[in-house]
Amino acid sequence: MLKRNTSGLQSHAKLKRDSAMIRTEQAIQKLLKEKKSINFGSVAQEAGVSRTWLYNQIEIRDKIEELRNKDLVKKNQNSKTSKTLETQTVTSTSKTSVVKELEQRIKKLETENLVLRQHLEVVYGMSSEELVRTVEVLQVENGELKRQIQEFSNISDNTAVSDLINRQLHERIYTLESEKAKLFINYEQVTQQLGKLNTELGNLDNLNSTNQKQADEIKQLQAALESSQRELREYQQRFSTTHPQDNLIKEDKIISNSNNALKKEFQDKCSELGIKLNKNLIYLIKSKTDEQVNNALSVVKERLDIGSKKVRSKAALFRSALENDWSPNESDAEREANTIKNTFSEWYELARDYGIVKQFKEENGIIMVKDNTDRWVKYEDFSAKWTLEYVRRQQRHKK
């Protein structure tokens, strides 16, 4: 993936910040020169920046707070030293105007904070206990503040009390503005996290769609393979029906040629037991030791002595005895266990080479295999889907 060049964006952001810093400093100097009140609202309006940005700039925030505090102290001193009746008392009309203005400002800030909290609740999906406690504390403080405002309205000429309540109102406004800034920053962070999660979710959906598409293609290929196999079987059946003599001659020729390489001892025993040899069975006999072949023949003779009615196919019984290395005088349960063991050994080696299993273990007599997704599955269930014949074909195709 190519790395994006963000130097231009970073340079633009720096120029934008420097320009805002210069405008803010010029606005502060202009307000000082014109002897106007310095607070976050007046500076933001004069400089053309947001209050949130001012709160986030630590140096500017400290400077505005320092100048604002000096301005408040200066106004309090002028109020105390003035001898005129106009500066010693606050008329009922002026107090009412100040109170209304402060109440409107508090109400606006409370509304903005409520909106931000609701946004956070929507993003998180629920109200956090910490957020609930904060709201309860704010409600108690607002109730106390309103009570003080009411007491202030009932006082006619008490300058000290008026200054105290006025200062408390300004402190309350500053607290609400700070909380608003923090909530806004928190909201932006959560929104960014939500955007990343949505992007990751979209990527996951695309991956699932790709996997589903591959699974559909595999199903289509399997269906096509099954259809081809059916057509091949039908063709073989038609051919054997229309050319039965050719098939018999060909099979007899193969058996005759193969018998030439097979020991006469085994040919005679198979003939005595009535086992009809074919090409595949002869190849299987050649792949086994003499002891294994003799054991398999003994198993067939043993089963025939018990009762020929129980043997449906002598050749099939002989093949099973060869493939599973049966021995005479074994019980059916022992032979079944031996068959499962030999079949699993061959299946596991082929399946691991094919890449569909990694490990196996035995728990309480049950064989478990770990598939390529690291999930443990019963061998009996897993081999029902991935049969021995299937993994044999895949191994032949691989070669």
Short mmCIF file of C-alpha atoms in Angstrom, two decimals:
data_model
loop_
_atom_site.label_atom_id
_atom_site.label_comp_id
_atom_site.label_asym_id
_atom_site.label_seq_id
_atom_site.Cartn_x
_atom_site.Cartn_y
_atom_site.Cartn_z
CA MET A 1 0.00 0.00 0.00
CA LEU A 2 1.36 3.48 -0.93
CA LYS A 3 2.01 5.86 1.95
CA ARG A 4 0.02 9.06 1.58
CA ASN A 5 1.90 12.37 1.55
CA THR A 6 0.30 14.46 4.31
CA SER A 7 2.96 17.16 4.54
CA GLY A 8 0.75 19.61 2.62
CA LEU A 9 -2.17 19.09 5.01
CA GLN A 10 0.08 19.49 8.05
CA SER A 11 1.55 22.72 6.63
CA HIS A 12 -1.91 24.12 5.93
CA ALA A 13 -3.10 23.23 9.45
CA LYS A 14 -0.06 24.99 10.99
CA LEU A 15 -0.65 28.14 8.93
CA LYS A 16 -4.30 28.15 9.93
CA ARG A 17 -3.44 27.79 13.64
CA ASP A 18 -0.77 30.53 13.47
CA SER A 19 -3.27 32.88 11.81
CA ALA A 20 -5.83 32.19 14.56
CA MET A 21 -3.19 32.82 17.25
CA ILE A 22 -2.27 36.20 15.69
CA ARG A 23 -5.93 37.27 15.40
CA THR A 24 -6.56 36.26 19.01
CA GLU A 25 -3.59 38.26 20.31
CA GLN A 26 -4.65 41.33 18.28
CA ALA A 27 -8.22 41.00 19.63
CA ILE A 28 -6.95 40.94 23.23
CA GLN A 29 -4.81 44.04 22.67
CA LYS A 30 -7.74 45.83 21.02
CA LEU A 31 -10.06 45.05 23.95
CA LEU A 32 -7.42 46.24 26.43
CA LYS A 33 -6.93 49.46 24.47
CA GLU A 34 -10.67 50.12 24.32
CA LYS A 35 -11.01 49.15 28.02
CA LYS A 36 -13.64 46.55 27.26
CA SER A 37 -14.35 43.38 29.28
CA ILE A 38 -12.04 40.50 28.48
CA ASN A 39 -13.57 37.01 28.63
CA PHE A 40 -13.81 34.01 26.38
CA GLY A 41 -16.94 35.26 24.67
CA SER A 42 -15.63 38.76 23.84
CA VAL A 43 -12.24 37.46 22.65
CA ALA A 44 -13.82 34.72 20.49
CA GLN A 45 -16.20 37.21 18.86
CA GLU A 46 -13.48 39.80 18.22
CA ALA A 47 -10.93 37.27 16.84
CA GLY A 48 -13.42 35.25 14.81
CA VAL A 49 -12.61 31.93 16.53
CA SER A 50 -14.63 29.47 18.61
CA ARG A 51 -14.65 29.28 22.40
CA THR A 52 -13.74 25.61 22.23
CA TRP A 53 -10.58 26.48 20.32
CA LEU A 54 -9.67 29.09 22.98
CA TYR A 55 -10.17 26.52 25.77
CA ASN A 56 -7.85 24.08 23.99
CA GLN A 57 -4.98 26.62 23.67
CA ILE A 58 -3.47 26.50 27.16
CA GLU A 59 -1.38 29.71 26.93
CA ILE A 60 -4.25 31.80 25.55
CA ARG A 61 -6.72 30.31 28.04
CA ASP A 62 -4.47 31.18 31.00
CA LYS A 63 -3.93 34.71 29.68
CA ILE A 64 -7.68 35.35 29.20
CA GLU A 65 -8.45 34.01 32.70
CA GLU A 66 -5.74 36.22 34.22
CA LEU A 67 -6.98 39.38 32.43
CA ARG A 68 -10.58 38.56 33.27
CA ASN A 69 -9.76 38.14 36.98
CA LYS A 70 -7.83 41.44 37.01
CA ASP A 71 -10.77 43.14 35.35
CA LEU A 72 -13.13 41.77 38.03
CA VAL A 73 -10.83 42.88 40.86
CA LYS A 74 -10.50 46.33 39.32
CA LYS A 75 -14.25 46.69 38.99
CA ASN A 76 -14.75 45.62 42.63
CA GLN A 77 -12.16 48.16 43.84
CA ASN A 78 -13.73 50.95 41.80
CA SER A 79 -17.10 49.98 43.23
CA LYS A 80 -15.82 50.23 46.82
CA THR A 81 -13.88 53.51 46.44
CA SER A 82 -16.59 55.36 44.53
CA LYS A 83 -18.54 57.86 46.61
CA THR A 84 -21.40 58.42 44.30
CA LEU A 85 -24.81 56.97 44.96
CA GLU A 86 -24.89 55.68 41.41
CA THR A 87 -21.91 53.31 41.98
CA GLN A 88 -22.85 52.33 45.57
CA THR A 89 -26.33 50.97 44.77
CA VAL A 90 -27.71 48.84 42.05
CA THR A 91 -31.13 49.72 40.89
CA SER A 92 -33.81 47.09 40.79
CA THR A 93 -34.04 47.46 37.02
CA SER A 94 -30.28 46.93 36.42
CA LYS A 95 -30.17 43.92 38.78
CA THR A 96 -33.14 42.36 37.05
CA SER A 97 -31.49 42.90 33.66
CA VAL A 98 -28.23 41.28 34.82
CA VAL A 99 -30.03 38.36 36.39
CA LYS A 100 -32.10 37.74 33.27
CA GLU A 101 -29.04 37.91 31.07
CA LEU A 102 -27.17 35.43 33.28
CA GLU A 103 -30.19 33.13 33.52
CA GLN A 104 -30.52 33.09 29.73
CA ARG A 105 -26.82 32.31 29.34
CA ILE A 106 -27.01 29.49 31.92
CA LYS A 107 -30.09 28.06 30.22
CA LYS A 108 -28.32 28.14 26.84
CA LEU A 109 -25.26 26.35 28.23
CA GLU A 110 -27.42 23.76 29.99
CA THR A 111 -29.28 23.10 26.74
CA GLU A 112 -26.03 22.71 24.78
CA ASN A 113 -24.61 20.35 27.42
CA LEU A 114 -27.79 18.30 27.39
CA VAL A 115 -27.57 17.93 23.60
CA LEU A 116 -23.95 16.78 23.86
CA ARG A 117 -24.83 14.26 26.59
CA GLN A 118 -27.68 12.94 24.46
CA HIS A 119 -25.26 12.54 21.52
CA LEU A 120 -22.90 10.57 23.77
CA GLU A 121 -25.77 8.41 25.00
CA VAL A 122 -26.74 7.61 21.41
CA VAL A 123 -23.15 6.72 20.50
CA TYR A 124 -22.59 4.51 23.55
CA GLY A 125 -26.05 2.98 23.37
CA MET A 126 -26.80 3.62 27.08
CA SER A 127 -26.33 6.24 29.85
CA SER A 128 -23.18 5.67 31.91
CA GLU A 129 -23.45 5.88 35.72
CA GLU A 130 -20.80 8.59 35.76
CA LEU A 131 -22.83 10.71 33.34
CA VAL A 132 -25.95 10.28 35.47
CA ARG A 133 -24.11 11.36 38.62
CA THR A 134 -22.73 14.43 36.80
CA VAL A 135 -26.23 15.43 35.69
CA GLU A 136 -27.55 15.05 39.26
CA VAL A 137 -24.75 17.23 40.66
CA LEU A 138 -25.40 19.87 37.99
CA GLN A 139 -29.11 19.86 38.80
CA VAL A 140 -28.40 20.42 42.52
CA GLU A 141 -25.97 23.24 41.73
CA ASN A 142 -28.44 24.86 39.34
CA GLY A 143 -31.14 24.71 42.00
CA GLU A 144 -28.86 26.42 44.52
CA LEU A 145 -27.88 29.02 41.94
CA LYS A 146 -31.50 29.82 41.13
CA ARG A 147 -32.24 30.17 44.84
CA GLN A 148 -29.40 32.68 45.20
CA ILE A 149 -30.68 34.59 42.16
CA GLN A 150 -34.11 34.80 43.78
CA GLU A 151 -32.61 36.09 47.02
CA PHE A 152 -30.60 38.61 45.04
CA SER A 153 -33.78 39.84 43.34
CA ASN A 154 -35.41 40.43 46.74
CA ILE A 155 -32.51 42.55 48.03
CA SER A 156 -32.87 46.25 47.22
CA ASP A 157 -29.54 47.95 48.09
CA ASN A 158 -26.83 45.50 49.11
CA THR A 159 -23.78 45.99 46.85
CA ALA A 160 -21.61 43.37 48.62
CA VAL A 161 -24.19 40.63 48.21
CA SER A 162 -24.74 41.69 44.60
CA ASP A 163 -21.01 41.45 43.84
CA LEU A 164 -20.79 38.02 45.52
CA ILE A 165 -23.72 36.58 43.58
CA ASN A 166 -22.48 38.18 40.38
CA ARG A 167 -19.09 36.53 40.88
CA GLN A 168 -20.75 33.19 41.64
CA LEU A 169 -22.82 33.47 38.49
CA HIS A 170 -19.70 34.15 36.40
CA GLU A 171 -17.93 31.20 38.00
CA ARG A 172 -20.93 29.00 37.26
CA ILE A 173 -20.92 30.14 33.63
CA TYR A 174 -17.21 29.41 33.35
CA THR A 175 -17.77 25.91 34.80
CA LEU A 176 -20.54 25.21 32.32
CA GLU A 177 -18.44 26.50 29.42
CA SER A 178 -15.53 24.26 30.48
CA GLU A 179 -17.83 21.26 30.76
CA LYS A 180 -19.25 22.03 27.34
CA ALA A 181 -15.75 22.10 25.83
CA LYS A 182 -14.84 18.76 27.43
CA LEU A 183 -18.10 17.16 26.32
CA PHE A 184 -17.58 18.42 22.79
CA ILE A 185 -14.04 16.99 22.65
CA ASN A 186 -15.27 13.67 24.07
CA TYR A 187 -18.07 13.60 21.51
CA GLU A 188 -15.62 14.15 18.64
CA GLN A 189 -13.34 11.35 19.91
CA VAL A 190 -16.22 8.91 20.23
CA THR A 191 -17.48 9.88 16.77
CA GLN A 192 -14.04 9.15 15.29
CA GLN A 193 -13.93 5.77 17.04
CA LEU A 194 -17.40 4.97 15.73
CA GLY A 195 -16.24 5.86 12.20
CA LYS A 196 -13.28 3.47 12.50
CA LEU A 197 -15.56 0.70 13.77
CA ASN A 198 -17.95 1.25 10.86
CA THR A 199 -14.99 1.03 8.43
CA GLU A 200 -13.79 -2.22 10.00
CA LEU A 201 -17.34 -3.59 9.91
CA GLY A 202 -17.55 -2.75 6.21
CA ASN A 203 -14.26 -4.55 5.55
CA LEU A 204 -15.55 -7.57 7.48
CA ASP A 205 -18.75 -7.60 5.43
CA ASN A 206 -16.67 -7.52 2.23
CA LEU A 207 -14.55 -10.43 3.49
CA ASN A 208 -17.66 -12.44 4.38
CA SER A 209 -19.07 -11.71 0.95
CA THR A 210 -15.85 -12.94 -0.69
CA ASN A 211 -15.86 -16.13 1.41
CA GLN A 212 -19.51 -16.74 0.55
CA LYS A 213 -18.72 -16.28 -3.14
CA GLN A 214 -15.87 -18.81 -2.92
CA ALA A 215 -18.13 -21.26 -1.08
CA ASP A 216 -20.75 -20.91 -3.82
CA GLU A 217 -18.10 -21.55 -6.49
CA ILE A 218 -16.94 -24.69 -4.64
CA LYS A 219 -20.53 -25.95 -4.48
CA GLN A 220 -20.92 -25.33 -8.20
CA LEU A 221 -17.69 -27.22 -8.94
CA GLN A 222 -18.80 -30.12 -6.73
CA ALA A 223 -22.17 -30.21 -8.48
CA ALA A 224 -20.41 -30.21 -11.88
CA LEU A 225 -18.09 -33.02 -10.73
CA GLU A 226 -21.01 -35.13 -9.51
CA SER A 227 -22.79 -34.54 -12.81
CA SER A 228 -19.70 -35.64 -14.76
CA GLN A 229 -19.37 -38.75 -12.60
CA ARG A 230 -23.00 -39.65 -13.23
CA GLU A 231 -22.52 -39.20 -16.97
CA LEU A 232 -19.39 -41.39 -16.85
CA ARG A 233 -21.22 -44.14 -14.98
CA GLU A 234 -24.11 -43.99 -17.44
CA TYR A 235 -21.68 -44.21 -20.36
CA GLN A 236 -19.93 -47.20 -18.79
CA GLN A 237 -23.27 -48.92 -18.22
CA ARG A 238 -24.34 -48.28 -21.83
CA PHE A 239 -20.99 -49.50 -23.13
CA SER A 240 -21.09 -52.66 -21.04
CA THR A 241 -24.64 -53.29 -22.25
CA THR A 242 -23.80 -52.80 -25.94
CA HIS A 243 -20.36 -54.54 -25.80
CA PRO A 244 -20.61 -57.23 -23.11
CA GLN A 245 -18.36 -59.67 -24.96
CA ASP A 246 -15.56 -57.11 -25.33
CA ASN A 247 -15.65 -56.38 -21.59
CA LEU A 248 -15.51 -60.07 -20.67
CA ILE A 249 -12.59 -60.71 -23.02
CA LYS A 250 -10.73 -57.66 -21.71
CA GLU A 251 -11.30 -58.58 -18.05
CA ASP A 252 -10.29 -62.24 -18.61
CA LYS A 253 -7.13 -61.06 -20.38
CA ILE A 254 -6.20 -58.74 -17.51
CA ILE A 255 -6.82 -61.42 -14.91
CA SER A 256 -4.89 -63.98 -16.95
CA ASN A 257 -1.90 -61.66 -17.30
CA SER A 258 -2.01 -60.73 -13.64
CA ASN A 259 -2.31 -64.33 -12.53
CA ASN A 260 0.93 -65.08 -14.26
CA ALA A 261 2.70 -62.84 -11.72
CA LEU A 262 0.63 -64.12 -8.74
CA LYS A 263 1.87 -67.08 -6.71
CA LYS A 264 0.24 -70.33 -7.66
CA GLU A 265 -0.31 -71.04 -3.96
CA PHE A 266 -2.58 -68.02 -3.64
CA GLN A 267 -4.34 -68.77 -6.93
CA ASP A 268 -5.16 -72.31 -5.78
CA LYS A 269 -6.42 -71.19 -2.34
CA CYS A 270 -8.61 -68.48 -3.90
CA SER A 271 -10.01 -71.05 -6.31
CA GLU A 272 -10.72 -73.52 -3.48
CA LEU A 273 -12.54 -70.85 -1.43
CA GLY A 274 -14.48 -69.63 -4.46
CA ILE A 275 -12.92 -66.15 -4.47
CA LYS A 276 -13.20 -64.57 -7.90
CA LEU A 277 -10.07 -62.53 -8.66
CA ASN A 278 -10.09 -59.26 -10.56
CA LYS A 279 -7.48 -56.69 -11.48
CA ASN A 280 -7.81 -54.53 -8.35
CA LEU A 281 -7.86 -57.50 -6.00
CA ILE A 282 -4.72 -58.97 -7.59
CA TYR A 283 -2.93 -55.62 -7.21
CA LEU A 284 -3.97 -55.55 -3.56
CA ILE A 285 -2.64 -59.09 -2.98
CA LYS A 286 0.72 -58.13 -4.52
CA SER A 287 0.99 -55.11 -2.18
CA LYS A 288 0.70 -57.32 0.94
CA THR A 289 3.13 -59.73 2.56
CA ASP A 290 2.64 -63.50 2.31
CA GLU A 291 1.67 -63.59 5.99
CA GLN A 292 -1.01 -60.94 5.51
CA VAL A 293 -2.43 -62.78 2.46
CA ASN A 294 -2.51 -66.12 4.29
CA ASN A 295 -4.19 -64.48 7.31
CA ALA A 296 -6.84 -62.95 5.05
CA LEU A 297 -7.48 -66.31 3.36
CA SER A 298 -7.77 -67.94 6.81
CA VAL A 299 -10.33 -65.31 7.84
CA VAL A 300 -12.46 -66.15 4.77
CA LYS A 301 -12.19 -69.90 5.44
CA GLU A 302 -13.06 -69.33 9.11
CA ARG A 303 -16.15 -67.32 8.17
CA LEU A 304 -17.24 -69.93 5.63
CA ASP A 305 -16.86 -72.71 8.20
CA ILE A 306 -19.20 -70.85 10.54
CA GLY A 307 -21.85 -70.57 7.87
CA SER A 308 -21.71 -69.60 4.21
CA LYS A 309 -25.06 -67.86 4.42
CA LYS A 310 -23.46 -65.06 6.47
CA VAL A 311 -20.95 -64.28 3.68
CA ARG A 312 -22.57 -62.24 0.94
CA SER A 313 -19.42 -61.77 -1.15
CA LYS A 314 -16.29 -63.86 -0.68
CA ALA A 315 -14.18 -61.44 -2.73
CA ALA A 316 -15.43 -58.47 -0.68
CA LEU A 317 -14.69 -60.27 2.59
CA PHE A 318 -11.21 -61.18 1.32
CA ARG A 319 -10.58 -57.55 0.30
CA SER A 320 -11.65 -56.23 3.72
CA ALA A 321 -9.40 -58.75 5.47
CA LEU A 322 -6.44 -57.65 3.31
CA GLU A 323 -7.05 -53.92 3.62
CA ASN A 324 -7.54 -54.01 7.40
CA ASP A 325 -4.93 -56.66 8.15
CA TRP A 326 -7.35 -59.03 9.88
CA SER A 327 -6.13 -62.17 11.58
CA PRO A 328 -8.02 -65.42 12.21
CA ASN A 329 -9.58 -66.13 15.63
CA GLU A 330 -10.39 -62.43 16.13
CA SER A 331 -13.82 -61.31 17.32
CA ASP A 332 -16.02 -59.09 15.17
CA ALA A 333 -15.52 -56.23 17.65
CA GLU A 334 -11.73 -56.58 17.43
CA ARG A 335 -11.87 -56.66 13.65
CA GLU A 336 -14.15 -53.60 13.60
CA ALA A 337 -11.79 -51.69 15.89
CA ASN A 338 -8.82 -52.76 13.75
CA THR A 339 -10.67 -51.67 10.62
CA ILE A 340 -11.45 -48.22 12.08
CA LYS A 341 -7.84 -47.82 13.18
CA ASN A 342 -6.37 -48.75 9.79
CA THR A 343 -8.93 -46.66 7.91
CA PHE A 344 -8.29 -43.64 10.16
CA SER A 345 -4.50 -43.96 9.76
CA GLU A 346 -4.75 -43.84 5.97
CA TRP A 347 -7.42 -41.11 6.02
CA TYR A 348 -5.51 -38.92 8.50
CA GLU A 349 -2.25 -39.00 6.50
CA LEU A 350 -4.08 -38.09 3.28
CA ALA A 351 -6.26 -35.44 4.96
CA ARG A 352 -3.27 -33.79 6.66
CA ASP A 353 -1.35 -33.76 3.36
CA TYR A 354 -4.42 -32.22 1.70
CA GLY A 355 -4.46 -29.49 4.40
CA ILE A 356 -7.89 -30.01 5.96
CA VAL A 357 -6.66 -31.31 9.36
CA LYS A 358 -3.72 -30.52 11.65
CA GLN A 359 -3.84 -32.86 14.66
CA PHE A 360 -5.79 -35.70 16.24
CA LYS A 361 -6.42 -36.99 19.74
CA GLU A 362 -8.51 -39.67 21.46
CA GLU A 363 -10.92 -38.83 24.27
CA ASN A 364 -12.88 -41.61 26.03
CA GLY A 365 -12.47 -43.86 23.02
CA ILE A 366 -13.63 -41.14 20.58
CA ILE A 367 -11.19 -39.88 17.93
CA MET A 368 -11.14 -36.07 17.57
CA VAL A 369 -9.41 -34.13 14.75
CA LYS A 370 -8.46 -30.44 14.59
CA ASP A 371 -9.47 -28.85 11.28
CA ASN A 372 -7.67 -26.00 9.52
CA THR A 373 -9.67 -23.46 11.57
CA ASP A 374 -8.29 -24.93 14.84
CA ARG A 375 -11.69 -26.39 15.74
CA TRP A 376 -11.89 -29.90 17.29
CA VAL A 377 -14.43 -32.14 15.53
CA LYS A 378 -15.34 -35.81 15.85
CA TYR A 379 -13.55 -37.93 13.23
CA GLU A 380 -16.80 -39.74 12.51
CA ASP A 381 -18.60 -36.46 11.67
CA PHE A 382 -15.69 -34.90 9.80
CA SER A 383 -14.96 -37.99 7.63
CA ALA A 384 -18.63 -38.13 6.62
CA LYS A 385 -18.05 -34.94 4.62
CA TRP A 386 -14.41 -35.50 3.65
CA THR A 387 -14.52 -39.23 2.87
CA LEU A 388 -11.54 -41.53 2.44
CA GLU A 389 -12.38 -41.99 -1.23
CA TYR A 390 -12.46 -38.21 -1.72
CA VAL A 391 -9.04 -37.56 -0.16
CA ARG A 392 -7.65 -40.49 -2.15
CA ARG A 393 -8.83 -38.86 -5.37
CA GLN A 394 -7.33 -35.54 -4.34
CA GLN A 395 -4.01 -37.24 -3.61
CA ARG A 396 -4.04 -38.89 -7.05
CA HIS A 397 -4.82 -35.55 -8.73
CA LYS A 398 -1.99 -33.91 -6.77
CA LYS A 399 0.50 -36.45 -8.09
#
